[in-house]
Coordinates of C-alpha atoms in Angstrom, one line a residue:
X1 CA 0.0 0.0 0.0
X2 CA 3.0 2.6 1.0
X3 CA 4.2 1.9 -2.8
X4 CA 0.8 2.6 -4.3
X5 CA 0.8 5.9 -2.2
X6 CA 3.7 7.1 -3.5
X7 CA 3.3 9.7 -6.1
X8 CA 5.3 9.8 -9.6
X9 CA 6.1 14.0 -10.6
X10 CA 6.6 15.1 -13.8
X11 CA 9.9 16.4 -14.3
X12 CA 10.1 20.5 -14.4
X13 CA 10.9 21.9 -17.4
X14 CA 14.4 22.4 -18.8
X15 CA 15.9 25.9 -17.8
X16 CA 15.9 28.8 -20.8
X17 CA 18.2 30.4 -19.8
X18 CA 20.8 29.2 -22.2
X19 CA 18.3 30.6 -25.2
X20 CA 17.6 33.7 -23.5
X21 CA 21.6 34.3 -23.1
X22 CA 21.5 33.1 -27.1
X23 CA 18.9 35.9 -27.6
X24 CA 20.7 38.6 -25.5
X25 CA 23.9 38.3 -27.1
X26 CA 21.9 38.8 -30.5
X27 CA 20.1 41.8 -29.3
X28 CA 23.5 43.1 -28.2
X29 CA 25.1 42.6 -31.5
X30 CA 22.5 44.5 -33.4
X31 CA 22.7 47.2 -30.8
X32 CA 26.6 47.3 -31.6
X33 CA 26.2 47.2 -35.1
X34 CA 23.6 50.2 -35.4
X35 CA 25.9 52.5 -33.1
X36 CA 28.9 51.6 -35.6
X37 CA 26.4 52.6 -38.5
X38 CA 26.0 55.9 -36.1
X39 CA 29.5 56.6 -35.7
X40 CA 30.3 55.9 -39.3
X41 CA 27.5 58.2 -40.6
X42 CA 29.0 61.0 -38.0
X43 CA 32.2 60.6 -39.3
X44 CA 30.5 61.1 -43.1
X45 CA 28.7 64.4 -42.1
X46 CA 31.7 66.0 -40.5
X47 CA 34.0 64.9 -43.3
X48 CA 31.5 66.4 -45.7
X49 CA 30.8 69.6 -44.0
X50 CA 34.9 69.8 -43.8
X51 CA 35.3 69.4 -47.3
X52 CA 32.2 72.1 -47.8
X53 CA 34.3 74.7 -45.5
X54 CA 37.8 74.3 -47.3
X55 CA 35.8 74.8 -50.5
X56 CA 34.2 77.6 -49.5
X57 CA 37.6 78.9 -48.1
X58 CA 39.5 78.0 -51.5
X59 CA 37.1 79.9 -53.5
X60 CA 36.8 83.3 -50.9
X61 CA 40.1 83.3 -50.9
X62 CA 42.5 81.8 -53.9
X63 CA 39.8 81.7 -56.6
X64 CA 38.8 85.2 -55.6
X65 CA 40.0 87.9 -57.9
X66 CA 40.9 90.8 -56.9
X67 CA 42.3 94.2 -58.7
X68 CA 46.1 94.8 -58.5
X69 CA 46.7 98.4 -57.0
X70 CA 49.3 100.8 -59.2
X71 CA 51.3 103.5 -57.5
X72 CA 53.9 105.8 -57.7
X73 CA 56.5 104.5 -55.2
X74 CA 59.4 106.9 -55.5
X75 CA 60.6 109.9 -57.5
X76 CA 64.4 110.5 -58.2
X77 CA 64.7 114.2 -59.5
X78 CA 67.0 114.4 -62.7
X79 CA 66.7 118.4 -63.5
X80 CA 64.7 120.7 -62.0
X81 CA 64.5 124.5 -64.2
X82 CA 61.8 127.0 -62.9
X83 CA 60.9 130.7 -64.2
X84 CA 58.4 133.1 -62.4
X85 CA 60.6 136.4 -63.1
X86 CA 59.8 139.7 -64.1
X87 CA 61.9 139.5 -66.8
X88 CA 60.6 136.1 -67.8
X89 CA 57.4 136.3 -70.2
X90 CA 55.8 133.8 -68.3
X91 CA 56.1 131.6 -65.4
X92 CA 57.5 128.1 -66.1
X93 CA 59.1 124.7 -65.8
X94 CA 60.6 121.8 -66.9
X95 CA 61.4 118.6 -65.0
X96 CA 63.3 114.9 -65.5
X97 CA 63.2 112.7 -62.8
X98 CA 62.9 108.8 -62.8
X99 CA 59.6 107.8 -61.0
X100 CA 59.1 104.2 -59.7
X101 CA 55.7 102.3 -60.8
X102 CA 54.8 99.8 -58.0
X103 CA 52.4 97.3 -59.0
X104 CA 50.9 95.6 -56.1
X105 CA 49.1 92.0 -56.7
X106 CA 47.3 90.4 -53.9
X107 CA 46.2 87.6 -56.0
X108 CA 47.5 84.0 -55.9
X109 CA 47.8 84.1 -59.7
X110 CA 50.3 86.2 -62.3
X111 CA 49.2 89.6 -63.2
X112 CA 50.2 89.9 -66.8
X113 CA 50.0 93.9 -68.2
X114 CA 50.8 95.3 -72.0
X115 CA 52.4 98.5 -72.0
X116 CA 50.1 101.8 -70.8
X117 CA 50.8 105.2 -70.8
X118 CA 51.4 107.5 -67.2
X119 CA 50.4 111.0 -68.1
X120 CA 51.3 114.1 -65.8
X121 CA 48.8 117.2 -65.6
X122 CA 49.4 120.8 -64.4
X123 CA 45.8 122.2 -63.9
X124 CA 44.0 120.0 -65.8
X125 CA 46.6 120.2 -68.7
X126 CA 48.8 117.1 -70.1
X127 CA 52.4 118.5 -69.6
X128 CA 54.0 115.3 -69.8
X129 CA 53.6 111.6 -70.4
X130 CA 55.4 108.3 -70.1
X131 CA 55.3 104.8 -70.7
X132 CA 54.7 102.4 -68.0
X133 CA 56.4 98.7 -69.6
X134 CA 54.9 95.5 -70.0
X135 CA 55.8 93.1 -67.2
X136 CA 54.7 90.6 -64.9
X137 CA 53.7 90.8 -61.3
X138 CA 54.0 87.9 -59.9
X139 CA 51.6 85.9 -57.2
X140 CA 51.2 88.1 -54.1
X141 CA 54.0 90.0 -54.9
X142 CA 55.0 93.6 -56.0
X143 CA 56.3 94.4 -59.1
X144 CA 58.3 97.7 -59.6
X145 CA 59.4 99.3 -62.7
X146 CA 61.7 102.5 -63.3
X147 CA 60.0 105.1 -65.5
X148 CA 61.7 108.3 -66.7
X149 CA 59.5 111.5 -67.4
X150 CA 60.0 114.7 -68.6
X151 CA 57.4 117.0 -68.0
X152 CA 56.9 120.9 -68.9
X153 CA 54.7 124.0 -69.3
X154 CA 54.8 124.6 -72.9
X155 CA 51.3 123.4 -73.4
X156 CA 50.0 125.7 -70.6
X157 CA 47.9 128.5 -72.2
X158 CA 47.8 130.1 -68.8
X159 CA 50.5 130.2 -66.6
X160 CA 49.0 132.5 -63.7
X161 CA 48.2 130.1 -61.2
X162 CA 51.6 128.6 -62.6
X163 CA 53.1 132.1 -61.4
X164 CA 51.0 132.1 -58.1
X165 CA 52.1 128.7 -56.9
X166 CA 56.2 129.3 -58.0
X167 CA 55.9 132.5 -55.9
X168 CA 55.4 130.3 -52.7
X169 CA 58.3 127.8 -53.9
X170 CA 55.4 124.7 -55.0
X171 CA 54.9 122.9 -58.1
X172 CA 51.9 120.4 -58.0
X173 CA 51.1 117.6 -60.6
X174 CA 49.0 115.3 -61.3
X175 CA 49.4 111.7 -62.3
X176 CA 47.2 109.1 -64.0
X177 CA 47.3 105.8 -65.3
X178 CA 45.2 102.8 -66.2
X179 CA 47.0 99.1 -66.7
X180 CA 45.4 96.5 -69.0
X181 CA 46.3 93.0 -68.1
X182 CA 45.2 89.9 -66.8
X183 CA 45.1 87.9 -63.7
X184 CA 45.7 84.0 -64.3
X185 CA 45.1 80.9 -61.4
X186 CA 46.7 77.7 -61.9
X187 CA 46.8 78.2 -65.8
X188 CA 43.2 77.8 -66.0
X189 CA 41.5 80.7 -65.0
X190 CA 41.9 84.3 -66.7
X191 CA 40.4 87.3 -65.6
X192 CA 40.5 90.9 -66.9
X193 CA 42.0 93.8 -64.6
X194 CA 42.4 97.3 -65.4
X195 CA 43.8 99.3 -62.0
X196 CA 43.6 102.7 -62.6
X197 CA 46.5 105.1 -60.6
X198 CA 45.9 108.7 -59.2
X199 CA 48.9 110.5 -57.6
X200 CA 49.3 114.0 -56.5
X201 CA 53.0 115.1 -56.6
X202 CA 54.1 118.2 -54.5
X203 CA 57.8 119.7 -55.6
X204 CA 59.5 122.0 -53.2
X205 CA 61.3 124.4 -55.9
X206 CA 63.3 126.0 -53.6
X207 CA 64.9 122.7 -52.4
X208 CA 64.5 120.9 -55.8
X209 CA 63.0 117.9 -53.9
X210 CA 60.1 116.2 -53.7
X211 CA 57.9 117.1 -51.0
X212 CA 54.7 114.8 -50.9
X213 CA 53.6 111.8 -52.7
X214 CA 49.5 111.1 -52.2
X215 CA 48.3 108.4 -54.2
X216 CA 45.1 106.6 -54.8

């Protein structure tokens, strides 16, 4: 009877937990993977928006073309001859000096320019001209040239304020010029410049130097 009362129990189940471990490890994996796929995809965007920035730098600042500035650097007086006598019918003057052309060029590119002519004014009036040579400024450089001019006042039809200003020992001019050239990047690229000079130069008559230089 004490064998008939005993009771026969299933067995319990087998443990999961080996498939849940399975299933974990899966999860994890897929969870690794997507943050990679993050990463990688940050990594893209700030590449890209690098890239975007240098090009935007490379063309505000190499592709960007700018004018080349001309100037009168220096003048080196030759003669000086000045009249504002009584005797003298009218007032006048004739000058040689040797004026240096500066040619500035910001660009990272050659500035190629033909030849152009410098002309000198008194009152409005052409009293002398020059030529400024062809040359070559080169990349972010300054290019300067050695110009001789003669100027006088034979084409003045009035010399009074000619008179007027030799009385207080000044002779003022006027210089203009406009280059025609071109700007070229990498060998490619071409673009058209014309920098146009305008220079006030003050003589002292009594010292036979110059006395200011205002160009711009």
């Amino acid at each position: 009877m004490a064998e008939k009362d005993k009771q026969v129990h299933p067995l319990a189940p087998a443990n999961k937990h080996p498939r849940s471990d399975e299933e974990s490890a899966g999860l994890q994996a897929k969870e690794l993977k997507r943050k990679k796929r993050i990463k990688y995809a940050v990594y893209i965007a700030a590449f890209a928006v690098f890239q975007t920035a240098i090009i935007l730098v490379f063309a505000l600042t190499v592709m960007r073309v700018k004018n080349p500035k001309v100037r009168i650097g220096r003048i080196t007086i030759e003669t000086m001859e000045t009249s504002n006598t009584e005797a003298a019918a009218a007032a006048s003057f004739d000058l040689k000096f040797i004026a240096q052309v500066t040619v500035k060029n910001t660009n990272f590119g050659h500035y190629r320019f033909d030849n152009s002519t410098m002309s000198f004014l008194y009152d409005g009036v052409i009293v002398g001209e020059a030529i400024i040579p062809k040359a070559r400024a080169r990349a972010r450089s300054t290019k300067k040239l050695d110009v001789t001019v003669e100027v006088n006042s034979r084409a003045l039809t009035n010399t009074a304020p000619l008179g007027s200003e030799l009385s207080s020992n000044v002779l003022t001019l006027n210089s203009q010029a406009k280059l025609k050239g071109k700007v070229e990047l990498m060998k490619v690229i071409k673009r058209n410049k014309s920098p146009e000079m305008n220079c006030t130069l003050t003589f002292n008559v009594s010292t036979r130097n110059l006395q200011d230089l205002n160009c711009k």
